[in-house]
XYZ file of N, CA and C in Angstrom:
810
model
N 34.812 -26.899 49.546
C 33.449 -27.470 49.414
C 32.725 -26.761 48.282
N 32.122 -27.543 47.367
C 31.442 -26.955 46.220
C 29.934 -27.081 46.399
N 29.217 -25.943 46.328
C 27.766 -25.946 46.504
C 27.028 -25.804 45.177
N 27.703 -25.248 44.192
C 27.079 -25.033 42.886
C 27.080 -26.338 42.092
N 25.876 -26.820 41.696
C 25.778 -28.087 40.964
C 26.517 -28.036 39.650
N 26.757 -26.824 39.149
C 27.463 -26.707 37.887
C 28.944 -27.068 38.025
N 29.406 -27.194 39.273
C 30.792 -27.567 39.498
C 31.009 -29.081 39.382
N 29.894 -29.833 39.305
C 29.987 -31.287 39.220
C 29.913 -31.722 37.757
N 30.581 -32.812 37.451
C 30.469 -33.389 36.114
C 29.173 -34.186 36.031
N 28.725 -34.468 34.807
C 27.505 -35.264 34.609
C 27.647 -36.631 35.247
N 28.835 -37.222 35.144
C 29.073 -38.539 35.738
C 28.923 -38.494 37.246
N 29.431 -37.447 37.862
C 29.351 -37.323 39.323
C 27.902 -37.148 39.789
N 27.116 -36.472 38.983
C 25.703 -36.286 39.333
C 24.912 -37.571 39.104
N 25.216 -38.293 38.028
C 24.424 -39.466 37.640
C 24.716 -40.691 38.483
N 25.975 -40.886 38.878
C 26.354 -42.108 39.592
C 25.525 -42.320 40.860
N 25.375 -41.324 41.763
C 24.554 -41.556 42.962
C 23.104 -41.908 42.627
N 22.616 -41.354 41.507
C 21.230 -41.607 41.106
C 21.028 -43.071 40.708
N 21.990 -43.627 39.993
C 21.852 -44.990 39.482
C 22.358 -46.055 40.453
N 23.171 -45.668 41.430
C 23.768 -46.656 42.335
C 22.725 -47.442 43.108
N 21.635 -46.787 43.475
C 20.607 -47.448 44.291
C 19.522 -48.118 43.452
N 19.615 -48.020 42.139
C 18.595 -48.625 41.285
C 18.863 -50.113 41.073
N 17.775 -50.834 40.843
C 17.890 -52.266 40.570
C 18.605 -52.473 39.242
N 19.505 -53.411 39.213
C 20.229 -53.696 37.973
C 19.284 -54.383 37.000
N 19.413 -54.052 35.717
C 18.512 -54.604 34.715
C 18.598 -56.128 34.632
N 19.752 -56.696 34.930
C 19.879 -58.158 34.914
C 18.936 -58.803 35.927
N 18.761 -58.138 37.074
C 17.834 -58.660 38.088
C 16.389 -58.556 37.614
N 16.089 -57.461 36.932
C 14.733 -57.294 36.387
C 14.429 -58.406 35.382
N 15.353 -58.639 34.473
C 15.157 -59.648 33.429
C 15.098 -61.060 33.997
N 15.721 -61.253 35.128
C 15.718 -62.558 35.782
C 14.313 -62.941 36.250
N 13.541 -61.934 36.675
C 12.217 -62.213 37.244
C 11.058 -61.860 36.314
N 11.343 -61.150 35.230
C 10.262 -60.631 34.397
C 9.430 -61.728 33.740
N 10.038 -62.892 33.472
C 9.272 -63.974 32.831
C 8.134 -64.457 33.728
N 8.331 -64.401 35.058
C 7.255 -64.765 35.986
C 6.112 -63.753 35.886
N 6.483 -62.484 35.818
C 5.498 -61.410 35.740
C 4.655 -61.517 34.478
N 5.294 -61.903 33.378
C 4.604 -61.950 32.085
C 3.502 -62.999 32.031
N 3.561 -63.991 32.898
C 2.507 -65.011 32.930
C 1.703 -64.920 34.233
N 1.720 -63.735 34.843
C 0.877 -63.490 36.007
C 1.234 -64.294 37.233
N 2.530 -64.587 37.399
C 2.989 -65.346 38.561
C 3.793 -64.433 39.480
N 3.576 -64.549 40.772
C 4.280 -63.697 41.723
C 5.752 -64.083 41.823
N 6.586 -63.125 42.202
C 8.020 -63.365 42.365
C 8.536 -62.449 43.472
N 9.777 -62.688 43.895
C 10.354 -61.883 44.973
C 10.476 -60.410 44.581
N 10.843 -60.175 43.331
C 11.052 -58.793 42.903
C 9.750 -58.102 42.509
N 8.828 -58.872 41.916
C 7.542 -58.302 41.475
C 6.389 -59.106 42.073
N 6.111 -58.902 43.362
C 5.020 -59.652 44.006
C 3.664 -59.294 43.413
N 2.818 -60.303 43.319
C 1.477 -60.133 42.757
C 0.454 -60.310 43.871
N -0.338 -59.281 44.119
C -1.339 -59.317 45.178
C -2.670 -58.780 44.671
N -3.721 -59.612 44.775
C -5.082 -59.182 44.420
C -5.158 -58.551 43.023
N -4.525 -59.201 42.066
C -4.597 -58.725 40.697
C -3.762 -57.493 40.422
N -2.834 -57.174 41.305
C -1.944 -56.030 41.103
C -0.496 -56.465 41.266
N 0.359 -55.975 40.386
C 1.788 -56.273 40.472
C 2.493 -55.080 41.119
N 3.212 -55.349 42.184
C 3.923 -54.287 42.896
C 5.316 -54.107 42.304
N 5.574 -52.917 41.809
C 6.889 -52.608 41.256
C 7.757 -51.965 42.334
N 9.041 -52.307 42.385
C 9.942 -51.721 43.385
C 10.044 -50.202 43.220
N 10.359 -49.531 44.317
C 10.491 -48.070 44.274
C 11.784 -47.634 43.598
N 12.811 -48.468 43.692
C 14.124 -48.053 43.188
C 14.332 -48.450 41.728
N 13.386 -48.029 40.884
C 13.493 -48.203 39.438
C 13.713 -46.833 38.804
N 14.435 -46.810 37.707
C 14.556 -45.550 36.980
C 13.213 -45.244 36.335
N 13.003 -43.997 35.981
C 11.729 -43.606 35.375
C 11.459 -44.368 34.079
N 12.500 -44.543 33.286
C 12.311 -45.251 32.012
C 11.952 -46.718 32.244
N 12.651 -47.366 33.185
C 12.369 -48.772 33.480
C 10.975 -48.928 34.087
N 10.607 -47.986 34.948
C 9.275 -48.040 35.549
C 8.196 -47.925 34.484
N 8.387 -47.012 33.519
C 7.413 -46.854 32.440
C 7.287 -48.097 31.587
N 8.418 -48.706 31.246
C 8.402 -49.928 30.444
C 7.756 -51.080 31.201
N 8.063 -51.191 32.484
C 7.528 -52.298 33.284
C 6.024 -52.169 33.507
N 5.535 -50.949 33.601
C 4.083 -50.764 33.746
C 3.347 -51.344 32.542
N 3.916 -51.129 31.360
C 3.277 -51.629 30.132
C 3.471 -53.135 29.986
N 4.680 -53.603 30.226
C 4.974 -55.034 30.122
C 4.166 -55.834 31.144
N 4.022 -55.293 32.351
C 3.287 -55.995 33.406
C 1.812 -56.169 33.056
N 1.292 -55.274 32.224
C -0.108 -55.386 31.820
C -0.359 -56.706 31.096
N 0.630 -57.164 30.339
C 0.504 -58.467 29.668
C 0.242 -59.570 30.687
N 1.022 -59.560 31.762
C 0.876 -60.586 32.791
C -0.466 -60.524 33.498
N -0.945 -59.315 33.776
C -2.224 -59.155 34.464
C -3.388 -59.621 33.585
N -3.350 -59.263 32.297
C -4.414 -59.709 31.390
C -4.358 -61.222 31.216
N -3.146 -61.755 31.082
C -2.990 -63.212 30.943
C -3.594 -63.921 32.153
N -3.264 -63.456 33.351
C -3.788 -64.082 34.564
C -5.311 -63.992 34.613
N -5.862 -62.837 34.241
C -7.317 -62.650 34.246
C -7.990 -63.622 33.283
N -7.443 -63.738 32.066
C -8.064 -64.601 31.050
C -7.983 -66.072 31.424
N -6.861 -66.479 32.011
C -6.723 -67.876 32.459
C -7.790 -68.183 33.509
N -7.967 -67.285 34.467
C -8.974 -67.460 35.509
C -10.379 -67.470 34.919
N -10.631 -66.594 33.953
C -11.945 -66.518 33.316
C -12.276 -67.810 32.584
N -11.293 -68.360 31.897
C -11.508 -69.611 31.163
C -11.834 -70.754 32.120
N -11.140 -70.816 33.240
C -11.404 -71.864 34.225
C -12.834 -71.756 34.762
N -13.265 -70.531 35.058
C -14.639 -70.321 35.545
C -15.654 -70.659 34.464
N -15.331 -70.320 33.224
C -16.239 -70.596 32.110
C -16.418 -72.095 31.925
N -15.335 -72.837 32.036
C -15.406 -74.295 31.901
C -16.295 -74.909 32.973
N -16.178 -74.410 34.187
C -16.956 -74.967 35.293
C -18.441 -74.669 35.156
N -18.778 -73.560 34.477
C -20.193 -73.193 34.302
C -20.858 -73.956 33.163
N -20.069 -74.560 32.269
C -20.570 -75.399 31.174
C -21.641 -74.680 30.345
N -21.226 -73.657 29.623
C -22.137 -72.870 28.785
C -22.739 -73.737 27.680
N -24.015 -73.471 27.375
C -24.701 -74.226 26.320
C -24.528 -73.573 24.956
N -23.861 -72.421 24.925
C -23.694 -71.702 23.665
C -22.451 -72.190 22.925
N -22.618 -72.852 21.773
C -21.452 -73.301 20.998
C -20.567 -72.143 20.542
N -21.188 -71.003 20.243
C -20.407 -69.838 19.805
C -19.524 -69.323 20.931
N -20.070 -69.214 22.120
C -19.278 -68.770 23.272
C -18.167 -69.761 23.580
N -18.485 -71.039 23.474
C -17.464 -72.072 23.691
C -16.325 -71.926 22.683
N -16.678 -71.622 21.431
C -15.665 -71.460 20.386
C -14.791 -70.235 20.661
N -15.403 -69.142 21.096
C -14.654 -67.923 21.402
C -13.674 -68.166 22.539
N -14.136 -68.822 23.596
C -13.264 -69.082 24.740
C -12.174 -70.086 24.384
N -12.487 -71.019 23.485
C -11.483 -71.973 23.018
C -10.396 -71.250 22.231
N -10.797 -70.289 21.422
C -9.829 -69.493 20.662
C -8.927 -68.706 21.613
N -9.524 -68.090 22.618
C -8.737 -67.323 23.593
C -7.738 -68.237 24.297
N -8.167 -69.436 24.637
C -7.265 -70.401 25.287
C -6.075 -70.717 24.385
N -6.323 -70.928 23.110
C -5.231 -71.217 22.165
C -4.272 -70.032 22.052
N -4.823 -68.824 22.048
C -3.984 -67.629 21.960
C -3.132 -67.472 23.213
N -3.673 -67.815 24.368
C -2.900 -67.755 25.613
C -1.773 -68.787 25.604
N -2.046 -69.955 25.036
C -1.012 -70.983 24.903
C 0.120 -70.488 24.000
N -0.247 -69.845 22.898
C 0.764 -69.290 21.997
C 1.564 -68.174 22.672
N 0.873 -67.372 23.472
C 1.548 -66.295 24.204
C 2.564 -66.866 25.189
N 2.162 -67.915 25.902
C 3.061 -68.564 26.858
C 4.313 -69.095 26.152
N 4.133 -69.694 24.989
C 5.273 -70.206 24.222
C 6.208 -69.062 23.827
N 5.616 -67.935 23.423
C 6.431 -66.804 23.018
C 7.226 -66.242 24.196
N 6.606 -66.183 25.366
C 7.301 -65.713 26.567
C 8.491 -66.618 26.876
N 8.289 -67.921 26.737
C 9.386 -68.865 26.979
C 10.543 -68.645 26.006
N 10.200 -68.403 24.742
C 11.240 -68.158 23.731
C 12.007 -66.880 24.062
N 11.285 -65.817 24.412
C 11.931 -64.545 24.738
C 12.808 -64.668 25.980
N 12.333 -65.433 26.963
C 13.076 -65.589 28.215
C 14.357 -66.397 28.027
N 14.374 -67.251 27.018
C 15.541 -68.108 26.785
C 16.542 -67.514 25.792
N 16.287 -66.281 25.374
C 17.254 -65.620 24.500
C 18.576 -65.418 25.230
N 19.650 -65.543 24.509
C 20.977 -65.363 25.102
C 21.157 -63.928 25.591
N 20.782 -62.997 24.774
C 20.891 -61.591 25.162
C 19.601 -60.862 24.814
N 19.057 -60.160 25.779
C 17.917 -59.291 25.524
C 17.852 -58.246 26.631
N 17.192 -57.168 26.328
C 17.082 -56.062 27.277
C 15.608 -55.787 27.550
N 15.359 -54.929 28.515
C 13.989 -54.564 28.832
C 13.339 -53.843 27.653
N 14.119 -53.043 26.959
C 13.588 -52.328 25.798
C 13.264 -53.276 24.647
N 14.137 -54.247 24.389
C 13.869 -55.201 23.312
C 12.658 -56.077 23.661
N 12.521 -56.399 24.951
C 11.366 -57.175 25.402
C 10.081 -56.384 25.189
N 10.147 -55.112 25.533
C 8.998 -54.225 25.334
C 8.598 -54.189 23.859
N 9.577 -54.058 22.982
C 9.302 -54.016 21.540
C 8.695 -55.330 21.050
N 9.195 -56.455 21.556
C 8.690 -57.767 21.139
C 7.260 -58.008 21.624
N 6.895 -57.366 22.720
C 5.597 -57.641 23.348
C 4.500 -56.652 22.950
N 4.842 -55.618 22.225
C 3.848 -54.581 21.921
C 2.622 -55.141 21.199
N 2.847 -55.905 20.130
C 1.725 -56.476 19.384
C 0.955 -57.479 20.239
N 1.688 -58.240 21.069
C 1.029 -59.204 21.953
C 0.129 -58.501 22.957
N 0.574 -57.357 23.436
C -0.229 -56.596 24.391
C -1.516 -56.103 23.746
N -1.414 -55.613 22.519
C -2.606 -55.157 21.802
C -3.575 -56.319 21.607
N -3.045 -57.467 21.263
C -3.876 -58.665 21.060
C -4.555 -59.086 22.374
N -3.781 -59.074 23.458
C -4.332 -59.437 24.765
C -5.426 -58.459 25.197
N -5.222 -57.193 24.919
C -6.246 -56.193 25.256
C -7.536 -56.455 24.489
N -7.400 -56.835 23.214
C -8.590 -57.127 22.401
C -9.312 -58.364 22.943
N -8.552 -59.406 23.279
C -9.156 -60.621 23.821
C -9.829 -60.346 25.167
N -9.205 -59.491 25.949
C -9.800 -59.086 27.234
C -11.128 -58.372 26.993
N -11.137 -57.468 26.026
C -12.345 -56.716 25.683
C -13.475 -57.657 25.268
N -13.165 -58.629 24.418
C -14.186 -59.578 23.955
C -14.641 -60.477 25.109
N -13.696 -60.961 25.893
C -14.023 -61.905 26.978
C -14.959 -61.287 28.015
N -14.830 -59.990 28.248
C -15.678 -59.311 29.228
C -17.141 -59.276 28.786
N -17.387 -59.520 27.496
C -18.749 -59.480 26.967
C -19.358 -60.857 26.767
N -18.544 -61.886 26.939
C -19.035 -63.254 26.725
C -20.138 -63.604 27.725
N -20.007 -63.134 28.950
C -20.991 -63.478 29.967
C -22.333 -62.802 29.782
N -22.346 -61.635 29.131
C -23.579 -60.845 29.059
C -24.249 -60.845 27.690
N -23.497 -61.119 26.642
C -24.056 -61.040 25.291
C -24.308 -62.433 24.716
N -25.395 -62.603 23.952
C -25.625 -63.901 23.278
C -24.635 -64.089 22.138
N -24.526 -65.318 21.655
C -23.546 -65.649 20.627
C -23.688 -64.828 19.362
N -24.929 -64.571 18.920
C -25.135 -63.810 17.682
C -24.620 -62.375 17.821
N -24.787 -61.774 18.992
C -24.285 -60.412 19.235
C -22.761 -60.402 19.288
N -22.187 -61.445 19.854
C -20.729 -61.536 19.933
C -20.112 -61.650 18.542
N -20.737 -62.431 17.666
C -20.243 -62.554 16.292
C -20.275 -61.205 15.579
N -21.348 -60.456 15.786
C -21.455 -59.130 15.176
C -20.385 -58.190 15.714
N -20.132 -58.287 17.014
C -19.111 -57.444 17.636
C -17.730 -57.745 17.081
N -17.393 -59.026 16.997
C -16.089 -59.432 16.467
C -15.964 -59.011 15.012
N -17.027 -59.189 14.240
C -17.017 -58.815 12.823
C -16.724 -57.326 12.635
N -17.292 -56.505 13.508
C -17.119 -55.051 13.390
C -15.654 -54.636 13.528
N -14.896 -55.368 14.323
C -13.508 -54.990 14.573
C -12.554 -55.464 13.475
N -13.081 -56.135 12.454
C -12.228 -56.496 11.321
C -11.740 -55.264 10.570
N -12.480 -54.186 10.665
C -12.124 -52.948 9.965
C -11.511 -51.915 10.911
N -11.048 -52.364 12.052
C -10.433 -51.454 13.018
C -9.107 -50.933 12.463
N -8.746 -49.717 12.847
C -7.550 -49.086 12.303
C -6.252 -49.781 12.648
N -6.177 -50.405 13.810
C -4.952 -51.102 14.213
C -4.888 -52.470 13.542
N -3.779 -52.749 12.858
C -3.651 -54.002 12.105
C -3.746 -55.220 13.018
N -3.133 -55.161 14.197
C -3.147 -56.311 15.112
C -4.559 -56.625 15.556
N -5.350 -55.584 15.850
C -6.739 -55.785 16.268
C -7.563 -56.353 15.119
N -7.437 -55.790 13.932
C -8.228 -56.268 12.794
C -7.865 -57.712 12.432
N -6.578 -58.050 12.517
C -6.146 -59.420 12.225
C -6.662 -60.383 13.291
N -6.590 -59.990 14.549
C -7.095 -60.835 15.634
C -8.596 -61.043 15.497
N -9.300 -59.983 15.114
C -10.741 -60.071 14.927
C -11.089 -61.042 13.797
N -10.353 -60.949 12.693
C -10.602 -61.848 11.552
C -10.358 -63.302 11.936
N -9.267 -63.547 12.648
C -8.942 -64.919 13.063
C -9.985 -65.461 14.044
N -10.410 -64.614 14.969
C -11.415 -65.034 15.946
C -12.745 -65.318 15.265
N -13.114 -64.491 14.283
C -14.384 -64.695 13.586
C -14.377 -66.018 12.817
N -13.284 -66.291 12.111
C -13.177 -67.553 11.372
C -13.312 -68.747 12.315
N -12.708 -68.641 13.474
C -12.692 -69.740 14.442
C -14.078 -69.946 15.063
N -14.750 -68.844 15.376
C -16.008 -68.936 16.132
C -17.254 -69.009 15.255
N -17.087 -68.920 13.935
C -18.236 -68.967 13.018
C -18.796 -70.368 12.828
N -18.010 -71.378 13.098
C -18.406 -72.747 12.776
C -19.766 -73.145 13.361
N -20.048 -72.888 14.653
C -21.371 -73.267 15.174
C -22.518 -72.579 14.433
N -22.330 -71.300 14.118
C -23.364 -70.559 13.381
C -23.560 -71.163 11.994
N -22.464 -71.482 11.320
C -22.560 -72.044 9.968
C -23.217 -73.411 9.978
N -23.007 -74.179 11.033
C -23.673 -75.483 11.146
C -25.192 -75.296 11.264
N -25.605 -74.317 12.075
C -27.041 -74.023 12.199
C -27.606 -73.541 10.874
N -26.839 -72.685 10.203
C -27.264 -72.144 8.912
C -27.421 -73.256 7.876
N -26.446 -74.160 7.834
C -26.489 -75.256 6.862
C -27.636 -76.207 7.157
N -27.820 -76.546 8.415
C -28.881 -77.481 8.793
C -30.256 -76.927 8.435
N -30.431 -75.628 8.688
C -31.726 -75.018 8.377
C -31.930 -74.864 6.874
N -30.933 -74.368 6.182
C -31.066 -74.112 4.744
C -31.187 -75.403 3.948
N -30.417 -76.419 4.331
C -30.357 -77.667 3.564
C -31.513 -78.598 3.894
N -31.813 -78.740 5.187
C -32.798 -79.749 5.609
C -34.026 -79.179 6.301
N -34.034 -77.868 6.559
C -35.164 -77.292 7.288
C -35.201 -77.744 8.735
N -34.038 -78.057 9.285
C -33.964 -78.537 10.665
C -33.249 -77.519 11.547
N -33.796 -77.319 12.738
C -33.198 -76.406 13.714
C -32.390 -77.208 14.725
N -31.084 -76.955 14.768
C -30.224 -77.674 15.718
C -29.706 -76.747 16.820
N -30.133 -75.472 16.757
C -29.684 -74.493 17.750
C -30.411 -74.718 19.066
N -29.643 -75.053 20.112
C -30.228 -75.288 21.436
C -29.991 -74.127 22.398
N -29.256 -73.135 21.931
C -28.932 -72.003 22.808
C -29.750 -70.756 22.466
N -30.689 -70.893 21.523
C -31.589 -69.796 21.149
C -30.818 -68.567 20.672
N -29.810 -68.793 19.809
C -28.995 -67.692 19.289
C -29.105 -67.545 17.771
N -29.740 -68.514 17.126
C -29.913 -68.457 15.671
C -31.134 -67.599 15.352
N -31.167 -67.001 14.151
C -32.241 -66.062 13.835
C -33.538 -66.742 13.378
N -33.549 -68.059 13.360
C -34.784 -68.820 13.169
C -34.982 -69.661 14.420
N -36.195 -69.624 14.968
C -36.462 -70.388 16.190
C -37.847 -71.008 16.122
N -38.075 -71.904 17.020
C -39.393 -72.532 17.097
C -40.392 -71.558 17.695
N -41.593 -71.565 17.140
C -42.630 -70.657 17.608
C -43.262 -71.175 18.886
N -43.701 -70.241 19.733
C -44.388 -70.631 20.974
C -45.814 -71.077 20.694
N -46.340 -70.670 19.562
C -47.727 -70.983 19.241
C -47.843 -72.370 18.642
N -48.703 -73.193 19.220
C -48.916 -74.562 18.736
C -49.951 -74.603 17.607
N -50.587 -73.436 17.337
C -51.629 -73.421 16.310
C -51.053 -73.338 14.897
N -49.778 -72.953 14.805
C -49.160 -72.816 13.486
C -48.773 -74.180 12.931
N -49.022 -74.352 11.623
C -48.685 -75.620 10.984
C -47.174 -75.816 10.944
N -46.480 -74.753 10.569
C -45.017 -74.796 10.559
C -44.525 -73.875 11.675
N -44.228 -74.477 12.801
C -44.028 -73.710 14.038
C -42.619 -73.126 14.163
N -42.267 -72.253 13.237
C -40.985 -71.550 13.294
C -41.240 -70.059 13.077
N -40.298 -69.243 13.524
C -40.436 -67.800 13.340
C -39.080 -67.178 13.028
N -39.130 -66.058 12.355
C -37.938 -65.293 11.999
C -37.707 -64.217 13.061
N -36.494 -64.200 13.634
C -36.151 -63.205 14.656
C -35.106 -62.250 14.084
N -35.577 -61.144 13.593
C -34.736 -60.188 12.873
C -33.579 -59.668 13.714
N -33.821 -59.465 15.011
C -32.777 -58.885 15.865
C -31.615 -59.845 16.114
N -31.763 -61.104 15.726
C -30.693 -62.081 15.912
C -29.862 -62.308 14.643
N -30.195 -61.605 13.578
C -29.404 -61.722 12.348
C -28.070 -61.019 12.581
N -26.940 -61.717 12.430
C -25.636 -61.079 12.658
C -25.379 -59.971 11.644
N -24.519 -59.034 12.012
C -24.329 -57.825 11.208
C -23.672 -58.097 9.859
N -23.066 -59.273 9.660
C -22.468 -59.569 8.357
C -23.497 -60.131 7.385
N -24.764 -60.247 7.824
C -25.891 -60.578 6.959
C -26.834 -59.377 6.936
N -27.453 -59.133 5.802
C -28.524 -58.138 5.780
C -29.791 -58.785 6.337
N -30.726 -57.963 6.795
C -32.000 -58.487 7.304
C -32.753 -59.210 6.190
N -32.618 -58.670 4.970
C -33.311 -59.277 3.820
C -32.758 -60.682 3.529
N -31.435 -60.821 3.593
C -30.828 -62.129 3.355
C -31.234 -63.105 4.454
N -31.259 -62.628 5.679
C -31.685 -63.476 6.790
C -33.105 -63.982 6.589
N -33.994 -63.097 6.125
C -35.385 -63.491 5.901
C -35.494 -64.494 4.760
N -34.702 -64.320 3.710
C -34.710 -65.264 2.588
C -34.246 -66.649 3.042
N -33.246 -66.684 3.911
C -32.772 -67.966 4.447
C -33.862 -68.611 5.291
N -34.554 -67.790 6.058
C -35.691 -68.281 6.852
C -36.742 -68.918 5.940
N -37.030 -68.263 4.810
C -38.044 -68.783 3.886
C -37.597 -70.075 3.212
N -36.292 -70.198 2.932
C -35.776 -71.418 2.300
C -36.045 -72.630 3.191
N -35.680 -72.512 4.456
C -35.893 -73.631 5.385
C -37.365 -73.921 5.602
N -38.150 -72.860 5.697
C -39.588 -73.030 5.915
C -40.246 -73.696 4.711
N -39.817 -73.308 3.514
C -40.342 -73.921 2.290
C -39.957 -75.393 2.221
N -38.745 -75.693 2.652
C -38.285 -77.083 2.694
C -39.203 -77.928 3.565
N -39.551 -77.398 4.723
C -40.464 -78.109 5.639
C -41.827 -78.297 4.977
N -42.332 -77.241 4.354
C -43.646 -77.296 3.707
C -43.685 -78.361 2.608
N -42.629 -78.392 1.795
C -42.589 -79.356 0.689
C -42.539 -80.790 1.206
N -41.817 -81.002 2.290
C -41.726 -82.364 2.838
C -43.029 -82.772 3.518
N -43.577 -81.837 4.292
C -44.706 -82.179 5.163
C -46.036 -82.234 4.427
N -46.235 -81.284 3.499
C -47.552 -81.167 2.889
C -47.582 -81.549 1.405
N -46.471 -81.468 0.738
C -46.447 -81.780 -0.703
C -45.833 -83.152 -0.981
N -45.319 -83.774 0.079
C -44.712 -85.108 -0.049
C -43.604 -85.129 -1.118
N -42.846 -84.044 -1.163
C -41.764 -83.922 -2.153
C -40.404 -84.274 -1.532
N -40.386 -85.382 -0.849
C -39.158 -85.776 -0.158
C -38.015 -86.027 -1.139
N -38.341 -86.625 -2.288
C -37.305 -86.929 -3.272
C -36.666 -85.643 -3.785
N -37.508 -84.656 -4.133
C -36.984 -83.381 -4.631
C -36.161 -82.674 -3.557
N -36.664 -82.713 -2.312
C -35.972 -82.073 -1.186
C -34.612 -82.723 -0.937
N -34.549 -84.032 -1.110
C -33.271 -84.727 -0.918
C -32.250 -84.318 -1.975
N -32.702 -84.185 -3.228
C -31.808 -83.723 -4.295
C -31.343 -82.296 -4.038
N -32.285 -81.469 -3.574
C -31.958 -80.073 -3.229
C -30.928 -80.033 -2.100
N -31.132 -80.893 -1.111
C -30.212 -80.946 0.029
C -28.820 -81.380 -0.399
N -28.750 -82.328 -1.296
C -27.452 -82.799 -1.786
C -26.676 -81.688 -2.495
N -27.395 -80.889 -3.300
C -26.741 -79.788 -4.019
C -26.234 -78.738 -3.035
N -27.058 -78.413 -2.057
C -26.658 -77.407 -1.073
C -25.507 -77.906 -0.206
N -25.537 -79.189 0.119
C -24.459 -79.752 0.932
C -23.093 -79.593 0.258
N -23.105 -79.742 -1.063
C -21.862 -79.565 -1.825
C -21.352 -78.142 -1.659
N -22.279 -77.157 -1.698
C -21.894 -75.756 -1.556
C -21.334 -75.483 -0.171
N -22.006 -75.974 0.863
C -21.584 -75.728 2.256
C -20.280 -76.425 2.587
N -20.097 -77.601 1.980
C -18.870 -78.344 2.286
C -17.669 -77.759 1.558
């Protein structure tokens, strides 16, 4: 009988350790369900938590903790989008942000399907393929958590700030999201600058109607609503352009000149 562990070979020591562990083929068989936040026999999902089996190796457990985060964030965002749709937000900017997140989730689902249908892949290769996706999902999760509490103009400033983030995936995601969600703001900007008309119904644009009925031109400049990619001075100049347009039409009867001005600006915006 040998009591000294040094009398055993590495193989003899390792075999009992690995014999009771789940085979990686079984993990890969069920992992596609986990990646889209769906429960399975091997990785049951309860109350927003994925239960990992006890008989995993340390390396597999570490990889699965990170990979499973993709599934949990995906499930959270899908649920958030459904709730957002039912609440029918009046903010075009928020609607655009949530629409972008929905498209990104659709792309993520397609990628999971492609990875799952590979002829040969391992848990490590899956982890490597999903790293950038996880960073992207974390960023979308971060933004989505602020949609309910922040107005559209603040959200645009927040997204803009992350364009210069050190991580390339985050900065690229931020740039793509900003391009996608800017359209409602640009429509308000164009309508005000070109025609002196306010089309913002969600009170997120930096020009709004004044509460005072005594003013001839009942609009006001709201400096705190100017997004961070505009200076306050530029925002005020845009406010004056629209206000001057109204003045010229209403009091100077310069409709013809205003129409020519609008046509020139429309060319620039288009």
